[in-house]
Short mmCIF file of C-alpha atoms in Angstrom, two decimals:
data_model
loop_
_atom_site.label_atom_id
_atom_site.label_comp_id
_atom_site.label_asym_id
_atom_site.label_seq_id
_atom_site.Cartn_x
_atom_site.Cartn_y
_atom_site.Cartn_z
CA UNK V 1 -12.95 -34.21 -127.41
CA UNK V 2 -10.63 -31.17 -127.23
CA UNK V 3 -9.23 -29.12 -129.98
CA UNK V 4 -5.85 -29.74 -130.66
CA UNK V 5 -3.34 -28.09 -132.84
CA UNK V 6 -0.72 -30.22 -135.48
CA UNK V 7 2.48 -30.92 -133.33
CA UNK V 8 4.80 -32.48 -136.32
CA UNK V 9 4.72 -34.32 -139.95
CA UNK V 10 6.70 -36.52 -141.34
CA UNK V 11 6.65 -38.84 -144.77
CA UNK V 12 5.40 -42.32 -145.00
CA UNK V 13 5.23 -44.02 -148.20
CA UNK V 14 5.10 -41.14 -149.82
CA UNK V 15 2.42 -39.25 -147.67
CA UNK V 16 2.88 -36.27 -145.63
CA UNK V 17 1.23 -37.52 -142.05
CA UNK V 18 0.63 -34.56 -139.02
CA UNK V 19 0.35 -35.30 -135.62
CA UNK V 20 -1.80 -34.13 -133.25
CA UNK V 21 -1.99 -34.77 -129.26
CA UNK V 22 -5.31 -34.53 -127.73
CA UNK V 23 -6.06 -33.44 -123.97
CA UNK V 24 -6.32 -35.65 -121.26
CA UNK V 25 -8.87 -37.22 -119.98
CA UNK V 26 -9.95 -38.95 -116.38
CA UNK V 27 -11.12 -42.21 -115.47
CA UNK V 28 -11.92 -43.76 -112.44
CA UNK V 29 -11.87 -48.13 -112.03
CA UNK V 30 -12.39 -50.24 -108.91
CA UNK V 31 -10.47 -52.17 -107.28
CA UNK V 32 -10.11 -55.40 -108.35
CA UNK V 33 -12.78 -55.01 -111.21
CA UNK V 34 -11.63 -55.27 -115.09
CA UNK V 35 -11.31 -51.16 -115.97
CA UNK V 36 -12.45 -49.95 -119.64
CA UNK V 37 -10.34 -47.20 -120.74
CA UNK V 38 -12.01 -45.09 -123.50
CA UNK V 39 -10.29 -44.25 -126.87
CA UNK V 40 -11.19 -40.97 -127.91
CA UNK V 41 -13.74 -40.47 -125.36
CA UNK V 42 -15.80 -43.42 -127.13
CA UNK V 43 -16.57 -41.75 -129.93
CA UNK V 44 -17.01 -43.63 -133.12
CA UNK V 45 -14.01 -45.49 -135.13
CA UNK V 46 -13.30 -43.33 -138.34
CA UNK V 47 -14.09 -44.44 -141.90
CA UNK V 48 -10.04 -44.18 -142.91
CA UNK V 49 -8.72 -45.51 -139.98
CA UNK V 50 -5.63 -47.48 -140.40
CA UNK V 51 -4.35 -48.77 -136.73
CA UNK V 52 -4.60 -48.44 -133.59
CA UNK V 53 -2.33 -48.72 -130.65
CA UNK V 54 -2.51 -48.47 -127.23
CA UNK V 55 0.73 -47.41 -125.10
CA UNK V 56 2.26 -46.21 -121.96
CA UNK V 57 5.05 -44.84 -120.28
CA UNK V 58 6.75 -48.11 -120.42
CA UNK V 59 5.88 -49.24 -123.60
CA UNK V 60 3.15 -50.38 -126.03
CA UNK V 61 0.44 -53.08 -124.58
CA UNK V 62 -1.42 -54.07 -128.44
CA UNK V 63 -2.33 -52.65 -131.84
CA UNK V 64 -4.99 -53.42 -134.09
CA UNK V 65 -4.73 -53.40 -138.10
CA UNK V 66 -8.25 -52.43 -139.57
CA UNK V 67 -10.58 -54.96 -140.32
CA UNK V 68 -7.61 -57.61 -138.00
CA UNK V 69 -7.85 -58.63 -134.39
CA UNK V 70 -5.68 -56.89 -131.70
CA UNK V 71 -2.03 -58.01 -130.85
CA UNK V 72 -1.03 -58.04 -127.51
CA UNK V 73 2.86 -56.52 -127.53
CA UNK V 74 3.01 -56.26 -123.45
CA UNK V 75 5.53 -58.63 -122.19
CA UNK V 76 5.32 -57.91 -118.52
CA UNK V 77 2.56 -57.55 -116.61
CA UNK V 78 -0.14 -56.18 -118.61
CA UNK V 79 0.82 -59.37 -121.22
CA UNK V 80 -2.30 -61.89 -119.83
CA UNK V 81 -4.30 -58.77 -118.34
CA UNK V 82 -5.04 -56.08 -121.44
CA UNK V 83 -7.45 -56.59 -124.07
CA UNK V 84 -9.19 -54.13 -126.96
CA UNK V 85 -12.71 -53.71 -126.71
CA UNK V 86 -14.92 -53.69 -130.18
CA UNK V 87 -14.92 -49.55 -129.86
CA UNK V 88 -11.05 -49.55 -129.64
CA UNK V 89 -11.31 -49.02 -125.52
CA UNK V 90 -8.54 -50.16 -123.84
CA UNK V 91 -9.77 -53.38 -120.91
CA UNK V 92 -7.81 -54.24 -118.00
CA UNK V 93 -8.14 -56.82 -115.65
CA UNK V 94 -8.07 -56.90 -112.30
CA UNK V 95 -6.59 -53.25 -111.60
CA UNK V 96 -4.67 -52.60 -109.18
CA UNK V 97 -3.42 -49.33 -107.63
CA UNK V 98 0.01 -49.99 -109.86
CA UNK V 99 -2.57 -49.12 -113.02
CA UNK V 100 -2.50 -45.67 -111.79
CA UNK V 101 -0.80 -44.42 -115.15
CA UNK V 102 -1.47 -42.59 -118.22
CA UNK V 103 -2.48 -44.71 -121.23
CA UNK V 104 -2.59 -43.36 -124.49
CA UNK V 105 -4.45 -44.34 -127.47
CA UNK V 106 -3.00 -44.03 -131.06
CA UNK V 107 -5.16 -43.57 -133.84
CA UNK V 108 -3.78 -43.48 -137.22
CA UNK V 109 -6.95 -42.86 -140.22
CA UNK V 110 -5.66 -41.16 -143.49
CA UNK V 111 -2.69 -38.52 -143.08
CA UNK V 112 -3.57 -37.93 -139.23
CA UNK V 113 -1.79 -39.40 -136.38
CA UNK V 114 -3.94 -38.52 -132.89
CA UNK V 115 -3.03 -39.33 -129.64
CA UNK V 116 -5.40 -39.33 -126.81
CA UNK V 117 -4.05 -39.35 -123.33
CA UNK V 118 -6.42 -41.10 -120.44
CA UNK V 119 -5.09 -41.10 -116.57
CA UNK V 120 -6.50 -44.11 -114.65
CA UNK V 121 -7.09 -43.83 -111.28
CA UNK V 122 -8.41 -46.65 -109.06
CA UNK V 123 -10.56 -46.32 -106.04
CA UNK V 124 -11.35 -48.80 -103.78
CA UNK V 125 -13.96 -48.40 -100.75
CA UNK V 126 -13.17 -49.90 -97.26
CA UNK V 127 -13.51 -53.10 -96.36
CA UNK V 128 -15.77 -52.07 -93.57
CA UNK V 129 -15.90 -49.52 -90.42
CA UNK V 130 -16.49 -50.63 -87.04
CA UNK V 131 -15.47 -49.10 -83.87
CA UNK V 132 -13.16 -50.40 -81.29
CA UNK V 133 -11.52 -49.60 -78.06
CA UNK V 134 -14.65 -48.94 -76.76
CA UNK V 135 -15.00 -47.21 -72.93
CA UNK V 136 -16.02 -49.08 -70.07
CA UNK V 137 -18.24 -46.18 -69.44
CA UNK V 138 -18.37 -42.35 -69.59
CA UNK V 139 -18.25 -40.15 -66.66
CA UNK V 140 -20.29 -36.93 -66.48
CA UNK V 141 -18.16 -33.98 -66.86
CA UNK V 142 -15.02 -35.88 -67.28
CA UNK V 143 -12.94 -35.94 -71.34
CA UNK V 144 -12.74 -39.88 -72.14
CA UNK V 145 -11.57 -41.70 -75.08
CA UNK V 146 -14.71 -43.10 -75.94
CA UNK V 147 -13.58 -45.40 -79.04
CA UNK V 148 -11.27 -45.43 -82.42
CA UNK V 149 -13.00 -45.85 -85.90
CA UNK V 150 -11.14 -47.75 -88.34
CA UNK V 151 -11.94 -47.76 -91.85
CA UNK V 152 -9.34 -50.47 -93.78
CA UNK V 153 -8.29 -50.95 -97.01
CA UNK V 154 -9.51 -47.88 -98.96
CA UNK V 155 -8.07 -45.81 -101.85
CA UNK V 156 -8.07 -43.05 -101.45
CA UNK V 157 -7.73 -42.72 -97.81
CA UNK V 158 -11.36 -42.61 -95.99
CA UNK V 159 -12.59 -39.55 -94.26
CA UNK V 160 -14.12 -41.01 -91.18
CA UNK V 161 -16.96 -38.74 -89.33
CA UNK V 162 -18.62 -39.44 -85.88
CA UNK V 163 -22.39 -39.44 -85.09
CA UNK V 164 -24.52 -39.25 -81.90
CA UNK V 165 -27.96 -40.17 -82.31
CA UNK V 166 -27.71 -39.25 -86.25
CA UNK V 167 -26.40 -35.71 -85.78
CA UNK V 168 -23.03 -35.56 -86.82
CA UNK V 169 -20.38 -34.45 -84.21
CA UNK V 170 -17.66 -31.70 -85.27
CA UNK V 171 -14.77 -31.19 -82.78
CA UNK V 172 -14.33 -28.24 -80.38
CA UNK V 173 -11.43 -28.39 -78.75
CA UNK V 174 -13.76 -28.84 -75.60
CA UNK V 175 -16.41 -31.66 -75.07
CA UNK V 176 -15.38 -33.01 -78.57
CA UNK V 177 -11.86 -33.69 -79.87
CA UNK V 178 -11.17 -35.95 -82.78
CA UNK V 179 -7.45 -36.89 -84.04
CA UNK V 180 -7.23 -38.95 -87.27
CA UNK V 181 -4.58 -41.02 -88.68
CA UNK V 182 -4.00 -43.11 -92.23
CA UNK V 183 -1.35 -46.01 -92.95
CA UNK V 184 -0.49 -46.97 -96.03
CA UNK V 185 0.11 -50.94 -96.86
CA UNK V 186 3.47 -51.24 -98.51
CA UNK V 187 2.09 -54.37 -100.55
CA UNK V 188 -1.59 -53.41 -101.96
CA UNK V 189 -0.99 -49.36 -101.33
CA UNK V 190 -4.38 -49.21 -99.62
CA UNK V 191 -4.88 -46.89 -96.47
CA UNK V 192 -6.25 -47.30 -93.28
CA UNK V 193 -7.99 -44.79 -91.98
CA UNK V 194 -7.90 -44.60 -88.02
CA UNK V 195 -10.22 -42.02 -86.47
CA UNK V 196 -10.17 -41.42 -82.83
CA UNK V 197 -13.24 -39.49 -80.58
CA UNK V 198 -12.94 -38.19 -76.82
CA UNK V 199 -15.67 -37.30 -75.58
CA UNK V 200 -16.98 -35.05 -72.41
CA UNK V 201 -20.20 -37.06 -71.60
CA UNK V 202 -23.74 -35.05 -70.48
CA UNK V 203 -26.46 -36.89 -68.03
CA UNK V 204 -28.69 -37.16 -71.55
CA UNK V 205 -26.08 -39.33 -72.71
CA UNK V 206 -27.42 -42.35 -71.06
CA UNK V 207 -29.20 -43.69 -73.98
CA UNK V 208 -27.27 -42.29 -76.75
CA UNK V 209 -26.47 -44.00 -79.99
CA UNK V 210 -22.61 -43.40 -81.21
CA UNK V 211 -21.81 -44.10 -84.55
CA UNK V 212 -18.85 -43.41 -87.02
CA UNK V 213 -18.78 -43.92 -91.36
CA UNK V 214 -17.32 -42.75 -94.10
CA UNK V 215 -18.86 -41.97 -97.47
CA UNK V 216 -19.99 -45.25 -98.52
CA UNK V 217 -20.31 -47.36 -95.25
CA UNK V 218 -21.49 -46.86 -91.33
CA UNK V 219 -20.72 -48.99 -88.45
CA UNK V 220 -22.83 -50.49 -86.11
CA UNK V 221 -24.02 -48.59 -83.45
CA UNK V 222 -23.07 -48.66 -79.82
CA UNK V 223 -23.95 -47.48 -76.29
CA UNK V 224 -22.17 -47.10 -73.35
CA UNK V 225 -23.28 -46.13 -69.57
CA UNK V 226 -22.90 -43.10 -68.33
CA UNK V 227 -22.38 -42.22 -64.84
CA UNK V 228 -22.85 -39.60 -62.90
CA UNK V 229 -23.70 -38.68 -58.77
CA UNK V 230 -27.03 -38.69 -57.47
CA UNK V 231 -28.52 -34.91 -57.57
CA UNK V 232 -31.76 -35.02 -55.88
CA UNK V 233 -33.95 -37.96 -54.46
CA UNK V 234 -37.47 -38.23 -54.21
CA UNK V 235 -39.79 -40.49 -51.47
CA UNK V 236 -43.00 -41.96 -53.03
CA UNK V 237 -45.81 -43.88 -51.07
CA UNK V 238 -47.13 -46.78 -52.34
CA UNK V 239 -51.11 -46.84 -51.48
CA UNK V 240 -54.05 -47.90 -53.34
CA UNK V 241 -55.95 -45.16 -51.69
CA UNK V 242 -56.00 -43.02 -48.56
CA UNK V 243 -54.08 -44.89 -45.81
CA UNK V 244 -56.33 -46.12 -42.88
CA UNK V 245 -55.72 -47.21 -39.70
CA UNK V 246 -54.91 -51.34 -40.02
CA UNK V 247 -53.02 -50.86 -43.36
CA UNK V 248 -49.51 -51.27 -44.49
CA UNK V 249 -47.56 -48.40 -45.59
CA UNK V 250 -44.61 -48.85 -48.57
CA UNK V 251 -42.23 -46.27 -48.39
CA UNK V 252 -39.78 -45.81 -52.04
CA UNK V 253 -36.94 -43.94 -51.90
CA UNK V 254 -35.53 -43.22 -55.73
CA UNK V 255 -32.69 -41.79 -56.46
CA UNK V 256 -31.50 -40.63 -60.23
CA UNK V 257 -27.79 -41.47 -59.74
CA UNK V 258 -26.12 -43.58 -62.13
CA UNK V 259 -25.07 -46.49 -61.35
CA UNK V 260 -28.53 -46.08 -58.82
CA UNK V 261 -27.71 -46.16 -54.81
CA UNK V 262 -28.51 -49.34 -53.62
CA UNK V 263 -28.61 -48.54 -49.93
CA UNK V 264 -31.07 -45.65 -48.33
CA UNK V 265 -31.95 -44.57 -44.56
CA UNK V 266 -35.52 -44.33 -43.98
CA UNK V 267 -36.62 -41.81 -40.84
CA UNK V 268 -39.86 -43.07 -39.00
CA UNK V 269 -40.75 -40.65 -36.53
CA UNK V 270 -37.69 -40.02 -34.87
CA UNK V 271 -36.04 -43.49 -35.78
CA UNK V 272 -33.48 -43.47 -38.59
CA UNK V 273 -33.71 -47.29 -40.08
CA UNK V 274 -30.86 -48.33 -42.95
CA UNK V 275 -31.92 -50.31 -45.42
CA UNK V 276 -29.17 -52.54 -48.12
CA UNK V 277 -29.84 -53.99 -51.62
CA UNK V 278 -32.87 -51.66 -51.25
CA UNK V 279 -35.06 -49.11 -52.18
CA UNK V 280 -37.89 -49.64 -50.12
CA UNK V 281 -39.40 -50.37 -46.55
CA UNK V 282 -42.69 -51.23 -45.24
CA UNK V 283 -44.38 -49.65 -42.16
CA UNK V 284 -47.03 -51.69 -40.80
CA UNK V 285 -50.39 -51.79 -38.75
CA UNK V 286 -50.21 -48.18 -38.69
CA UNK V 287 -52.35 -46.32 -36.32
CA UNK V 288 -53.29 -42.66 -36.29
CA UNK V 289 -50.73 -42.27 -34.23
CA UNK V 290 -48.20 -43.03 -36.92
CA UNK V 291 -49.73 -39.61 -39.03
CA UNK V 292 -46.18 -37.37 -39.42
CA UNK V 293 -43.27 -36.36 -41.54
CA UNK V 294 -41.28 -39.43 -43.09
CA UNK V 295 -38.29 -39.13 -45.04
CA UNK V 296 -34.90 -40.73 -46.62
CA UNK V 297 -32.34 -40.41 -47.74
CA UNK V 298 -29.06 -41.78 -49.18
CA UNK V 299 -26.40 -42.88 -47.01
CA UNK V 300 -23.27 -41.76 -48.32
CA UNK V 301 -25.16 -38.36 -47.91
CA UNK V 302 -27.58 -37.70 -45.31
CA UNK V 303 -28.31 -34.16 -47.07
CA UNK V 304 -29.34 -35.81 -50.31
CA UNK V 305 -32.87 -36.24 -49.12
CA UNK V 306 -36.76 -36.06 -49.29
CA UNK V 307 -39.93 -36.12 -47.23
CA UNK V 308 -43.47 -36.69 -47.33
CA UNK V 309 -46.34 -35.84 -44.98
CA UNK V 310 -48.42 -38.93 -44.15
CA UNK V 311 -52.12 -39.12 -42.79
CA UNK V 312 -53.74 -42.10 -41.93
CA UNK V 313 -57.51 -41.46 -41.71
CA UNK V 314 -59.41 -43.04 -38.68
CA UNK V 315 -63.22 -43.07 -38.08
CA UNK V 316 -64.66 -43.81 -34.50
CA UNK V 317 -68.13 -44.51 -33.77
CA UNK V 318 -70.51 -45.66 -30.74
CA UNK V 319 -74.36 -45.60 -30.77
CA UNK V 320 -76.32 -46.30 -27.59
CA UNK V 321 -78.44 -48.62 -27.47
CA UNK V 322 -76.76 -50.69 -29.70
CA UNK V 323 -79.18 -54.08 -29.67
CA UNK V 324 -82.80 -54.95 -29.48
CA UNK V 325 -84.73 -52.27 -27.18
CA UNK V 326 -87.97 -53.21 -25.17
CA UNK V 327 -90.42 -50.18 -24.57
CA UNK V 328 -93.92 -49.31 -23.69
CA UNK V 329 -95.76 -46.68 -25.13
CA UNK V 330 -96.16 -43.35 -24.03
CA UNK V 331 -92.37 -43.97 -22.10
CA UNK V 332 -88.90 -42.18 -24.05
CA UNK V 333 -85.68 -43.16 -25.25
CA UNK V 334 -82.77 -41.06 -24.82
CA UNK V 335 -80.21 -41.99 -28.11
CA UNK V 336 -76.48 -41.35 -27.97
CA UNK V 337 -74.27 -40.82 -31.65
CA UNK V 338 -70.34 -40.29 -30.95
CA UNK V 339 -68.02 -40.15 -33.37
CA UNK V 340 -64.50 -39.12 -34.02
CA UNK V 341 -62.54 -38.67 -37.31
CA UNK V 342 -59.57 -37.37 -38.95
CA UNK V 343 -62.19 -35.40 -41.33
CA UNK V 344 -65.38 -34.89 -42.36
CA UNK V 345 -68.20 -37.34 -41.82
CA UNK V 346 -71.62 -37.61 -43.73
CA UNK V 347 -74.08 -38.90 -40.94
CA UNK V 348 -77.22 -40.94 -41.96
CA UNK V 349 -80.17 -42.70 -40.83
CA UNK V 350 -82.59 -44.68 -41.70
CA UNK V 351 -85.32 -47.09 -40.24
CA UNK V 352 -86.37 -50.30 -41.62
CA UNK V 353 -84.27 -49.40 -44.60
CA UNK V 354 -86.56 -46.41 -45.24
CA UNK V 355 -84.05 -43.27 -45.38
CA UNK V 356 -84.94 -40.49 -42.61
CA UNK V 357 -84.34 -36.99 -42.74
CA UNK V 358 -82.60 -36.68 -39.49
CA UNK V 359 -81.80 -38.22 -36.46
CA UNK V 360 -84.70 -40.33 -34.45
CA UNK V 361 -86.41 -38.39 -31.00
CA UNK V 362 -88.29 -40.08 -29.26
CA UNK V 363 -89.63 -38.27 -26.32
CA UNK V 364 -92.74 -40.28 -25.57
CA UNK V 365 -92.91 -43.46 -27.53
CA UNK V 366 -95.77 -44.58 -29.54
CA UNK V 367 -96.73 -48.15 -31.50
CA UNK V 368 -95.02 -46.39 -34.79
CA UNK V 369 -91.93 -45.92 -33.25
CA UNK V 370 -91.07 -49.97 -33.71
CA UNK V 371 -88.57 -50.83 -35.97
CA UNK V 372 -84.58 -51.56 -36.96
CA UNK V 373 -83.29 -48.05 -37.08
CA UNK V 374 -79.43 -47.90 -38.72
CA UNK V 375 -76.97 -45.38 -38.61
CA UNK V 376 -74.24 -44.84 -41.14
CA UNK V 377 -71.07 -42.93 -40.70
CA UNK V 378 -68.85 -42.21 -43.44
CA UNK V 379 -65.44 -40.78 -44.11
CA UNK V 380 -64.13 -41.06 -47.65
CA UNK V 381 -64.16 -44.58 -48.02
CA UNK V 382 -64.21 -45.16 -44.48
CA UNK V 383 -67.73 -46.65 -43.34
CA UNK V 384 -69.14 -47.21 -39.98
CA UNK V 385 -72.63 -48.56 -39.36
CA UNK V 386 -74.47 -49.56 -35.79
CA UNK V 387 -78.16 -50.52 -35.46
CA UNK V 388 -80.35 -51.15 -32.51
CA UNK V 389 -84.00 -52.46 -32.75
CA UNK V 390 -86.97 -50.64 -31.12
CA UNK V 391 -90.54 -52.87 -29.89
CA UNK V 392 -93.17 -50.31 -28.42
CA UNK V 393 -95.21 -52.66 -26.06
CA UNK V 394 -98.65 -51.61 -24.69
CA UNK V 395 -101.92 -53.42 -23.14
CA UNK V 396 -104.43 -53.67 -26.24
CA UNK V 397 -107.05 -50.70 -26.37
CA UNK V 398 -109.69 -51.01 -27.92
CA UNK V 399 -110.37 -47.63 -29.53
CA UNK V 400 -113.55 -47.75 -31.61
CA UNK V 401 -116.31 -50.73 -31.82
CA UNK V 402 -119.24 -50.02 -34.21
CA UNK V 403 -122.02 -51.70 -36.27
CA UNK V 404 -123.14 -51.27 -40.05
CA UNK V 405 -126.20 -52.79 -41.50
CA UNK V 406 -124.91 -55.03 -44.45
CA UNK V 407 -125.79 -54.26 -48.05
CA UNK V 408 -128.91 -56.70 -48.07
CA UNK V 409 -130.33 -55.71 -45.53
CA UNK V 410 -130.22 -58.93 -43.63
CA UNK V 411 -126.81 -59.26 -41.62
CA UNK V 412 -124.90 -56.48 -39.46
CA UNK V 413 -120.95 -56.14 -39.90
CA UNK V 414 -119.25 -54.95 -36.42
CA UNK V 415 -116.22 -53.28 -36.51
CA UNK V 416 -113.24 -53.30 -33.42
CA UNK V 417 -110.71 -51.50 -33.33
CA UNK V 418 -107.56 -51.92 -31.28
CA UNK V 419 -104.02 -50.56 -30.54
CA UNK V 420 -101.83 -52.39 -28.76
CA UNK V 421 -98.47 -54.47 -28.77
CA UNK V 422 -97.69 -57.53 -29.47
CA UNK V 423 -100.30 -57.15 -32.18
CA UNK V 424 -103.64 -58.48 -29.76
CA UNK V 425 -105.95 -61.22 -30.99
CA UNK V 426 -109.43 -61.31 -30.65
CA UNK V 427 -112.70 -62.78 -29.28
CA UNK V 428 -116.01 -61.82 -29.98
CA UNK V 429 -119.05 -63.03 -27.61
CA UNK V 430 -121.09 -64.43 -30.80
CA UNK V 431 -120.25 -66.48 -33.49
CA UNK V 432 -120.56 -64.81 -36.88
CA UNK V 433 -120.53 -66.00 -40.50
CA UNK V 434 -117.32 -64.41 -41.57
CA UNK V 435 -114.88 -62.83 -39.58
CA UNK V 436 -111.64 -60.66 -41.15
CA UNK V 437 -108.82 -58.70 -39.70
CA UNK V 438 -106.80 -55.87 -41.47
CA UNK V 439 -103.33 -55.65 -41.60
CA UNK V 440 -101.21 -54.71 -38.27
CA UNK V 441 -99.04 -51.49 -39.06
CA UNK V 442 -97.68 -49.71 -36.43
CA UNK V 443 -99.63 -51.06 -33.28
CA UNK V 444 -102.80 -50.62 -34.77
CA UNK V 445 -105.49 -53.42 -36.47
CA UNK V 446 -109.33 -53.77 -36.82
CA UNK V 447 -111.32 -56.53 -37.00
CA UNK V 448 -114.45 -57.33 -38.12
CA UNK V 449 -117.60 -59.42 -38.19
CA UNK V 450 -120.04 -60.51 -40.45
CA UNK V 451 -123.48 -61.59 -38.02
CA UNK V 452 -127.59 -62.23 -38.68
CA UNK V 453 -129.28 -61.59 -35.01
CA UNK V 454 -132.60 -62.90 -34.97
CA UNK V 455 -133.20 -61.56 -31.48
CA UNK V 456 -131.56 -58.24 -29.46
CA UNK V 457 -128.60 -58.73 -28.29
CA UNK V 458 -125.50 -57.98 -26.55
CA UNK V 459 -122.27 -58.33 -28.38
CA UNK V 460 -118.94 -58.11 -26.57
CA UNK V 461 -115.37 -57.72 -28.65
CA UNK V 462 -112.84 -58.47 -26.28
CA UNK V 463 -108.69 -57.69 -27.51
CA UNK V 464 -106.09 -59.41 -25.72
CA UNK V 465 -102.18 -59.96 -25.51
CA UNK V 466 -99.78 -60.79 -23.05
CA UNK V 467 -99.52 -57.90 -21.51
CA UNK V 468 -102.90 -57.63 -21.02
CA UNK V 469 -106.77 -57.36 -22.19
CA UNK V 470 -109.83 -54.55 -22.98
CA UNK V 471 -113.29 -55.87 -23.57
CA UNK V 472 -116.34 -53.42 -25.11
CA UNK V 473 -119.97 -54.46 -25.58
CA UNK V 474 -122.52 -53.21 -28.40
CA UNK V 475 -126.24 -53.68 -28.56
CA UNK V 476 -127.53 -55.37 -31.83
CA UNK V 477 -131.04 -55.36 -32.72
CA UNK V 478 -132.60 -57.82 -35.02
CA UNK V 479 -132.98 -57.94 -38.64
CA UNK V 480 -136.77 -58.75 -39.17
CA UNK V 481 -138.06 -55.74 -40.73
CA UNK V 482 -137.01 -54.43 -44.47
CA UNK V 483 -136.22 -50.69 -44.90
CA UNK V 484 -139.84 -49.44 -45.59
CA UNK V 485 -141.24 -51.11 -42.28
CA UNK V 486 -137.97 -50.26 -40.42
CA UNK V 487 -138.66 -46.69 -41.16
CA UNK V 488 -142.03 -46.45 -40.58
CA UNK V 489 -141.76 -48.30 -37.06
CA UNK V 490 -138.90 -45.94 -35.79
CA UNK V 491 -141.09 -42.21 -36.96
CA UNK V 492 -144.20 -43.82 -35.45
CA UNK V 493 -141.82 -44.94 -32.20
CA UNK V 494 -140.24 -41.58 -32.55
CA UNK V 495 -144.34 -39.39 -32.89
CA UNK V 496 -145.44 -41.65 -30.02
CA UNK V 497 -142.83 -40.89 -27.18
CA UNK V 498 -143.49 -37.11 -28.10
CA UNK V 499 -146.74 -36.99 -27.54
CA UNK V 500 -146.00 -39.28 -24.08
CA UNK V 501 -143.57 -36.36 -23.46
CA UNK V 502 -145.90 -33.92 -23.90
CA UNK V 503 -148.71 -35.69 -21.63
CA UNK V 504 -146.81 -36.40 -18.97
CA UNK V 505 -145.31 -32.67 -19.27
CA UNK V 506 -148.98 -31.73 -19.29
CA UNK V 507 -149.88 -34.02 -15.97
CA UNK V 508 -146.81 -33.10 -14.46
CA UNK V 509 -147.64 -28.73 -14.70
CA UNK V 510 -151.57 -29.97 -13.12
CA UNK V 511 -149.92 -31.72 -10.47
CA UNK V 512 -147.72 -28.69 -9.45
CA UNK V 513 -150.65 -26.09 -9.79
CA UNK V 514 -152.71 -28.13 -7.78
CA UNK V 515 -149.92 -28.91 -4.82
CA UNK V 516 -148.89 -24.98 -4.22
CA UNK V 517 -152.32 -24.43 -3.63
CA UNK V 518 -152.75 -26.72 -1.58
CA UNK V 519 -150.19 -25.31 0.67
CA UNK V 520 -150.86 -22.33 0.49
CA UNK V 521 -154.75 -23.26 2.16
CA UNK V 522 -152.84 -25.85 4.59
CA UNK V 523 -149.67 -23.85 5.75
CA UNK V 524 -147.64 -27.03 4.32
CA UNK V 525 -144.08 -26.53 3.71
CA UNK V 526 -142.80 -26.39 0.19
CA UNK V 527 -139.90 -29.05 1.06
CA UNK V 528 -142.59 -31.91 1.00
CA UNK V 529 -143.90 -30.75 -2.45
CA UNK V 530 -140.18 -30.42 -3.56
CA UNK V 531 -139.26 -33.91 -2.91
CA UNK V 532 -142.40 -35.23 -4.27
CA UNK V 533 -141.55 -33.53 -7.42
CA UNK V 534 -137.84 -35.04 -7.70
CA UNK V 535 -139.51 -38.18 -7.23
CA UNK V 536 -141.81 -37.77 -10.49
CA UNK V 537 -139.14 -36.16 -12.39
CA UNK V 538 -137.03 -39.52 -11.55
CA UNK V 539 -140.04 -41.75 -13.06
CA UNK V 540 -140.14 -39.11 -16.38
CA UNK V 541 -136.30 -40.00 -17.36
CA UNK V 542 -136.68 -43.40 -16.50
CA UNK V 543 -139.74 -43.51 -18.80
CA UNK V 544 -137.65 -41.75 -21.54
CA UNK V 545 -134.49 -43.64 -21.31
CA UNK V 546 -137.06 -47.19 -22.06
CA UNK V 547 -138.10 -45.60 -25.15
CA UNK V 548 -134.55 -44.35 -26.34
CA UNK V 549 -133.21 -48.24 -26.01
CA UNK V 550 -136.71 -49.49 -27.47
CA UNK V 551 -135.85 -46.52 -30.75
CA UNK V 552 -132.39 -48.00 -30.98
CA UNK V 553 -131.63 -50.35 -34.41
#
């Protein structure tokens, strides 16, 4: 409440009344709603209240005596729309813009007459905000009327703001121009505000969202197709990995224009292929001769192009021999591996699935060289393989024939070691209690025969295959002595032989001495004596050999 000063005084019922006019308040009401206009800014009623009356420039509205109901005095449009609240506020139903007036609350209390003027304003938000008259598309660099934003039926007139991606657009007189106009409804007095946005699009506006709004309302977002010419072309090679001979290569040409180009020229090894309604072209069954530069361009601008160098990878390999090879032991075999590739190679060899350190070399074949050889040549993802089987053959040869006494001293084990290919088979000249053979590895095999000889005998081992055979014999004595007797027998025989040798040597020496003496006497030639000496020596050697065989176990 503001301070006031007495304006005038009057006499009523013998009293001197003082009139006071207070400063004006302002109240805002909503259009179409019931508006409450407070008296004395809603202060409590004075205790000596006599009468309260509401009035405006054109007349009185209603009055209320103390402790009585309010009486409507108005006879115009307010007759059925006004009433007084418990706190003396003026209530106006169905407020409209015509209610924007100055209403005065007059209060008589005691000797004072107080007047409280209140200015009533009616506000109304727009019924909605929307963008109409949308542009079909926006072209980069060209000013275009994007649309018109309308905020109808408001009071006061709405203030419209434009947004791009929720960012406030401000007119700059260049790329952004905003113009507004307001129209007042003659019946309701409400205003409709229209705002037009003229906008110069940029390339980044392709997915931009434009909206407009007022203080209390916002339109639905709108977007536009932004058109612009192609500025860049890119060629892409569609492939799951390195390109190999026999592959199909798909070329894809991309452009950044909008709308996108639909037809392209593909430059395939100095030939131009025009493709319409597609951005791709496939080159089928490529070869190493397909390696080179490929291009694509848009049809209406040949300078707008892109290129890619394409390499077709290849790997050639040949191996000689490449099938089964039959060779004889001791011969040589020449290997020939030839390769041709577009890149660096890795070569690995295996024999019977076992890795070799290097390429095999066969200057003089042995049985151990037999096997399956495989070579693997790789270049990136390309792999080539080749193989051959080598079979080294030969007539069986017995490398060793030996005998050994068994642990029980009652049998003997004969071992016949042979080498040859195909695998030799064995035949013994006697039957044994058991026969065994070792694994056949690298052309070698060992056969064993267990026998119990009852007499001295000669055993023959014969090994053979489809190419030939080999035979070797060994003398085998009986097993009728135990170890102690056998040892004594051997020692005795050796001692006897030594004594016999001494006796024969001594006799030979005496004979030679006598012969020489006789020749001195008779004058015989030494030739005859020499011949007799040789015969005697031969007899001695035969004797020694015979004794040696007897010593043999």
